[in-house]
Short mmCIF file of C-alpha atoms in Angstrom, two decimals:
data_model
loop_
_atom_site.label_atom_id
_atom_site.label_comp_id
_atom_site.label_asym_id
_atom_site.label_seq_id
_atom_site.Cartn_x
_atom_site.Cartn_y
_atom_site.Cartn_z
CA MET A 13 11.37 -41.80 -37.79
CA ASP A 14 13.38 -44.17 -39.11
CA LEU A 15 17.44 -41.88 -38.21
CA ARG A 16 19.05 -44.10 -41.69
CA LYS A 17 16.59 -42.88 -43.92
CA MET A 18 17.08 -39.15 -42.58
CA GLY A 19 20.16 -38.49 -44.55
CA THR A 20 22.79 -36.06 -43.20
CA PRO A 21 22.66 -35.13 -39.31
CA LEU A 22 22.34 -31.35 -38.92
CA LEU A 23 23.54 -32.02 -35.36
CA GLU A 24 25.72 -34.44 -34.47
CA VAL A 25 27.69 -35.91 -30.98
CA ARG A 26 29.90 -38.31 -31.70
CA ASP A 27 31.19 -40.05 -28.43
CA ALA A 28 30.85 -36.89 -26.28
CA SER A 29 32.32 -36.84 -23.15
CA TYR A 30 32.95 -33.54 -20.32
CA THR A 31 33.66 -32.96 -16.69
CA TYR A 32 32.90 -29.51 -15.05
CA PRO A 33 36.20 -28.51 -13.12
CA ASP A 34 35.00 -29.14 -9.49
CA GLY A 35 35.42 -32.58 -11.04
CA THR A 36 31.89 -33.64 -12.03
CA GLN A 37 31.36 -35.95 -15.02
CA ALA A 38 28.41 -34.17 -16.65
CA LEU A 39 28.09 -36.30 -19.93
CA LYS A 40 30.05 -40.02 -20.67
CA ARG A 41 30.80 -41.06 -24.71
CA VAL A 42 27.10 -39.56 -25.41
CA ASN A 43 26.12 -39.83 -28.52
CA VAL A 44 23.16 -38.27 -30.47
CA GLU A 45 22.09 -37.74 -33.48
CA ILE A 46 19.24 -34.35 -34.91
CA TYR A 47 18.07 -33.44 -38.30
CA GLU A 48 16.74 -31.06 -39.83
CA GLY A 49 12.57 -30.17 -40.12
CA THR A 50 12.86 -32.70 -36.08
CA ILE A 51 11.19 -31.76 -32.89
CA VAL A 52 14.06 -33.82 -30.84
CA ALA A 53 13.48 -34.00 -26.94
CA ILE A 54 15.64 -35.02 -24.23
CA ILE A 55 14.43 -36.71 -21.16
CA GLY A 56 16.34 -37.49 -17.58
CA ALA A 57 16.49 -36.94 -14.21
CA ASN A 58 17.85 -33.24 -12.42
CA GLY A 59 22.20 -34.51 -12.46
CA SER A 60 21.59 -36.39 -15.88
CA GLY A 61 23.47 -34.16 -18.70
CA LYS A 62 20.73 -32.65 -19.72
CA SER A 63 21.65 -29.14 -19.73
CA THR A 64 25.21 -29.74 -20.28
CA LEU A 65 24.20 -32.00 -23.42
CA LEU A 66 22.24 -28.57 -24.53
CA MET A 67 25.16 -26.28 -23.82
CA LEU A 68 27.73 -28.87 -26.53
CA LEU A 69 25.07 -28.63 -29.51
CA ALA A 70 24.82 -24.56 -28.89
CA GLY A 71 28.35 -24.71 -29.23
CA LEU A 72 29.06 -22.88 -25.69
CA LEU A 73 30.83 -25.86 -23.99
CA GLN A 74 33.09 -27.85 -26.11
CA PRO A 75 34.05 -31.30 -25.32
CA GLN A 76 37.18 -33.32 -24.01
CA GLU A 77 36.38 -36.19 -25.53
CA GLY A 78 34.90 -36.68 -29.20
CA TYR A 79 33.27 -34.02 -31.55
CA VAL A 80 30.28 -31.98 -32.30
CA LYS A 81 29.60 -31.63 -35.65
CA PHE A 82 26.89 -29.04 -37.28
CA LYS A 83 26.30 -29.72 -41.24
CA GLY A 84 29.24 -31.48 -41.00
CA GLN A 85 31.64 -29.02 -39.73
CA ASP A 86 33.81 -29.19 -36.75
CA MET A 87 31.44 -26.68 -33.95
CA GLU A 88 34.80 -25.58 -32.15
CA LYS A 89 35.60 -24.29 -35.60
CA LEU A 90 32.87 -22.17 -36.08
CA GLY A 91 33.06 -20.18 -33.36
CA TYR A 92 30.97 -17.13 -33.46
CA GLU A 93 28.87 -17.40 -36.41
CA VAL A 94 27.30 -20.22 -35.41
CA ARG A 95 24.82 -17.85 -32.93
CA ARG A 96 23.11 -16.98 -35.69
CA GLU A 97 22.10 -20.25 -36.82
CA ILE A 98 21.61 -21.75 -33.27
CA GLY A 99 19.80 -19.86 -30.78
CA ILE A 100 19.74 -21.59 -26.90
CA VAL A 101 17.40 -20.87 -23.79
CA PHE A 102 18.51 -21.10 -20.91
CA GLN A 103 16.66 -23.11 -17.58
CA ASP A 104 17.26 -20.21 -15.81
CA PRO A 105 16.46 -17.39 -17.45
CA ASP A 106 18.32 -15.02 -15.16
CA ASP A 107 21.86 -16.66 -16.37
CA GLN A 108 20.67 -15.11 -19.99
CA LEU A 109 19.26 -11.93 -19.57
CA PHE A 110 22.00 -9.09 -18.24
CA ALA A 111 21.16 -5.88 -19.43
CA SER A 112 19.42 -2.45 -18.17
CA THR A 113 16.48 -3.06 -19.52
CA VAL A 114 13.99 -5.79 -21.53
CA TYR A 115 15.04 -3.94 -24.85
CA ASP A 116 18.24 -3.53 -24.56
CA ASP A 117 18.83 -7.89 -23.75
CA ILE A 118 16.80 -8.71 -26.87
CA ALA A 119 18.67 -6.33 -28.50
CA PHE A 120 21.86 -7.05 -28.00
CA GLY A 121 22.21 -9.81 -30.74
CA LEU A 122 21.40 -7.37 -33.08
CA ARG A 123 23.53 -5.23 -32.62
CA LEU A 124 26.51 -7.27 -32.27
CA MET A 125 25.27 -8.20 -35.90
CA GLY A 126 26.19 -4.79 -37.24
CA LEU A 127 22.28 -4.19 -37.82
CA SER A 128 21.30 -0.39 -38.12
CA GLU A 129 19.93 0.78 -34.75
CA GLU A 130 16.58 1.31 -37.14
CA GLU A 131 16.23 -1.92 -37.96
CA VAL A 132 17.03 -3.34 -35.20
CA LYS A 133 14.11 -1.47 -33.07
CA LEU A 134 12.03 -2.87 -35.84
CA ARG A 135 12.21 -6.44 -35.10
CA VAL A 136 12.70 -5.88 -31.37
CA HIS A 137 8.43 -4.58 -31.79
CA GLU A 138 8.27 -7.20 -34.30
CA ILE A 139 9.19 -10.50 -32.12
CA THR A 140 7.96 -8.81 -28.62
CA ASN A 141 4.40 -7.79 -30.69
CA GLU A 142 4.50 -11.30 -31.02
CA LEU A 143 5.02 -12.95 -27.68
CA GLY A 144 2.85 -10.41 -25.68
CA ILE A 145 5.83 -8.62 -24.14
CA ALA A 146 6.11 -5.36 -25.61
CA HIS A 147 4.34 -3.33 -22.62
CA LEU A 148 7.70 -4.99 -21.02
CA LEU A 149 10.72 -3.57 -22.90
CA SER A 150 11.54 -0.76 -20.89
CA LYS A 151 11.45 -2.76 -17.12
CA PRO A 152 14.61 -4.24 -15.95
CA PRO A 153 14.58 -7.45 -16.23
CA TYR A 154 14.89 -7.87 -12.23
CA ARG A 155 11.01 -6.52 -12.30
CA LEU A 156 9.69 -9.47 -13.66
CA SER A 157 7.75 -12.91 -13.20
CA GLY A 158 9.23 -15.87 -13.67
CA GLY A 159 7.06 -16.47 -16.83
CA GLU A 160 7.92 -13.24 -17.67
CA LYS A 161 11.16 -13.90 -17.83
CA ARG A 162 11.04 -16.74 -19.80
CA LYS A 163 9.70 -14.83 -23.10
CA VAL A 164 11.92 -12.49 -23.13
CA ALA A 165 14.87 -14.65 -22.67
CA LEU A 166 13.02 -16.61 -25.84
CA ALA A 167 12.67 -13.39 -27.97
CA THR A 168 16.50 -12.77 -27.48
CA ALA A 169 17.25 -15.98 -29.08
CA LEU A 170 14.18 -15.58 -31.61
CA ILE A 171 15.18 -12.11 -32.91
CA LEU A 172 17.69 -13.88 -34.13
CA LYS A 173 15.88 -15.98 -36.68
CA PRO A 174 17.94 -19.34 -35.94
CA SER A 175 17.12 -22.60 -37.62
CA VAL A 176 18.08 -24.30 -34.60
CA LEU A 177 15.92 -23.56 -31.30
CA LEU A 178 17.80 -24.94 -27.74
CA LEU A 179 15.43 -24.85 -24.99
CA ASP A 180 16.05 -25.79 -20.95
CA GLU A 181 13.31 -26.89 -19.52
CA PRO A 182 11.15 -23.91 -21.76
CA PHE A 183 8.00 -25.01 -19.45
CA VAL A 184 9.12 -24.00 -16.52
CA ASP A 185 6.74 -21.41 -14.80
CA LEU A 186 4.81 -21.24 -17.62
CA THR A 187 0.76 -20.77 -17.48
CA GLN A 188 -0.76 -23.17 -19.56
CA HIS A 189 -1.61 -19.96 -21.62
CA ALA A 190 2.10 -19.54 -22.38
CA VAL A 191 1.87 -23.40 -22.30
CA ASN A 192 0.03 -23.97 -25.33
CA TYR A 193 1.72 -20.71 -26.33
CA LEU A 194 4.75 -22.04 -26.85
CA MET A 195 4.03 -25.51 -28.10
CA SER A 196 2.58 -23.69 -30.78
CA LEU A 197 5.26 -22.25 -31.74
CA ILE A 198 7.67 -25.16 -31.65
CA LEU A 199 5.10 -26.63 -33.80
CA ASN A 200 6.02 -23.56 -36.64
CA PHE A 201 9.07 -23.66 -36.17
CA LYS A 202 8.97 -27.35 -37.79
CA GLN A 203 6.43 -26.76 -40.36
CA SER A 204 9.13 -24.02 -41.60
CA ASN A 205 11.28 -26.96 -41.63
CA ARG A 206 13.30 -25.89 -38.73
CA THR A 207 14.76 -27.53 -35.62
CA VAL A 208 13.88 -27.74 -32.21
CA VAL A 209 15.71 -29.81 -28.94
CA PHE A 210 14.19 -29.33 -25.62
CA THR A 211 14.39 -31.15 -22.36
CA SER A 212 11.46 -31.47 -20.54
CA HIS A 213 10.20 -33.65 -17.32
CA ASP A 214 7.51 -32.96 -18.73
CA VAL A 215 6.78 -36.77 -20.78
CA ASP A 216 2.77 -35.09 -21.34
CA ILE A 217 4.40 -32.36 -23.51
CA VAL A 218 7.17 -34.90 -24.63
CA ALA A 219 4.22 -36.61 -25.94
CA GLU A 220 2.80 -34.03 -28.05
CA LEU A 221 6.14 -32.46 -28.78
CA ALA A 222 8.37 -34.96 -29.75
CA ASP A 223 9.60 -37.16 -33.02
CA TYR A 224 12.04 -38.54 -31.49
CA VAL A 225 13.84 -38.44 -27.48
CA TYR A 226 16.68 -39.00 -25.64
CA VAL A 227 17.06 -40.88 -22.20
CA LEU A 228 19.98 -39.67 -20.15
CA ALA A 229 20.65 -41.31 -16.78
CA ASP A 230 24.03 -40.59 -14.97
CA GLY A 231 25.74 -38.71 -18.36
CA HIS A 232 24.55 -41.65 -20.57
CA VAL A 233 22.27 -42.13 -23.81
CA ILE A 234 20.42 -45.34 -21.83
CA ALA A 235 18.00 -45.01 -24.91
CA HIS A 236 16.08 -43.61 -27.85
CA GLY A 237 13.57 -43.80 -30.02
CA GLU A 238 10.60 -42.84 -31.13
CA PRO A 239 8.40 -41.28 -28.78
CA LYS A 240 5.96 -43.91 -28.08
CA THR A 241 8.64 -46.33 -28.39
CA ILE A 242 9.98 -44.43 -24.94
CA LEU A 243 7.50 -43.62 -23.38
CA CYS A 244 5.38 -46.66 -23.17
CA ASN A 245 8.41 -48.26 -21.36
CA LYS A 246 8.28 -48.27 -16.96
CA GLU A 247 11.72 -49.60 -16.86
CA ILE A 248 13.34 -47.09 -19.14
CA LEU A 249 11.32 -44.48 -17.78
CA SER A 250 12.08 -45.44 -13.62
CA LYS A 251 16.29 -45.20 -15.04
CA ALA A 252 15.16 -41.49 -15.45
CA GLU A 253 12.62 -41.01 -12.86
CA LEU A 254 9.93 -40.37 -15.00
CA LYS A 255 6.69 -41.56 -15.06
CA GLU A 256 4.63 -42.62 -18.16
CA PRO A 257 2.12 -40.12 -19.83
CA ILE A 258 -0.73 -39.44 -18.04
CA ALA A 259 -3.14 -40.85 -21.27
CA THR A 260 -0.76 -44.54 -21.06
CA ILE A 261 -1.76 -44.69 -17.29
CA ILE A 262 -5.23 -44.38 -17.26
CA TYR A 263 -5.44 -46.59 -20.76
CA ARG A 264 -3.36 -49.18 -18.75
CA GLU A 265 -4.57 -48.38 -14.44
CA VAL A 266 -7.98 -47.20 -14.82
CA MET A 267 -9.31 -49.29 -17.90
CA GLY A 268 -7.13 -52.28 -17.30
CA LEU A 269 -5.82 -52.41 -20.89
CA HIS A 270 -2.10 -53.16 -22.02
CA HIS A 271 -1.86 -53.63 -26.15
CA ASP A 272 -0.60 -50.67 -27.78
CA PRO A 273 -1.13 -47.65 -25.37
CA PRO A 274 -1.50 -44.12 -26.10
CA ILE A 275 0.52 -41.87 -25.19
CA ARG A 276 -1.28 -38.68 -25.95
CA ILE A 277 -4.79 -37.70 -25.11
CA SER A 278 -6.33 -37.17 -28.17
CA GLU A 279 -5.82 -40.56 -29.07
CA LEU A 280 -6.97 -41.75 -25.77
CA ILE A 281 -10.60 -40.53 -26.14
CA SER A 282 -10.11 -42.20 -29.65
CA ALA A 283 -9.49 -45.40 -27.93
CA LEU A 284 -12.16 -44.67 -25.63
CA LYS A 285 -14.69 -43.99 -28.67
CA LYS A 286 -13.41 -47.02 -30.24
CA LEU A 287 -14.34 -48.89 -26.81
CA LYS A 288 -17.49 -47.25 -26.77
CA SER A 289 -18.62 -47.74 -30.30
CA ARG A 290 -18.30 -51.75 -30.20
CA ALA A 291 -19.50 -51.66 -27.03
CA GLU A 292 -23.40 -50.09 -28.34
CA ILE A 293 -22.52 -52.90 -31.15
CA THR A 294 -22.16 -55.80 -28.65
CA ARG A 295 -25.43 -54.35 -26.81
CA ARG A 296 -27.84 -54.27 -30.09
CA ALA A 297 -25.78 -57.96 -30.87
CA ILE A 298 -27.52 -59.32 -27.34
CA ASN A 299 -30.43 -57.14 -27.23
CA ASP A 300 -31.99 -58.57 -30.99
#
């Protein structure tokens, strides 16, 4: 993806720094550009600044230096209105769920917008049926499993029909079925020209989903680029305390190949089939 050809960023972080009250400097002159209709992954070790960056993109924190813009406007001046367009799901769903029932948690944002209770009920049931959590509506959030809480937290963001979805480590504690569903949901989000930014330690998921990757280490963006450029670079990944995707490792370490390594399992399978086909052609030629 050539950012120079993408036009004006939908979200722009420029020279942003943020230090918490305890003195922890989470971000140091960070620059990030997010474009409409893309899926962007932010990767890095724990404490690298990923969650703080997501909070800046959501407008929940304001940088002490630099700025964040949404659609060309300073995020700080947009106020609560930006909540209708940017949805966020926190890494810990307990930070997001506070009501006495799942229904009230999901309905909260709609009620804040002044929708009628009839419209609220309709949209709550619509999103919970889509996510397969309608049976949880009367339960208190603290009685849910980790995976169920994540789905409910996701529902609180999706119900507002945002144009931008920010997800902090969204695949943690999910079953493989739930992971597949969430990946499908993210891809569908992109197909409707909406934008997703997510943080993750799972490079294999990043390889499958991301159009663009930012790597954070110690509060700095140390690299950014297309997934293949980033995820095949051992030096960059080492600084982020991450390993290469499993497809890349197999290609290099098991097969002993190094040129143009794949980052997705589907690409690895395709490469193996090509090698098998070439081997068969060579064997036939020798036998003939």
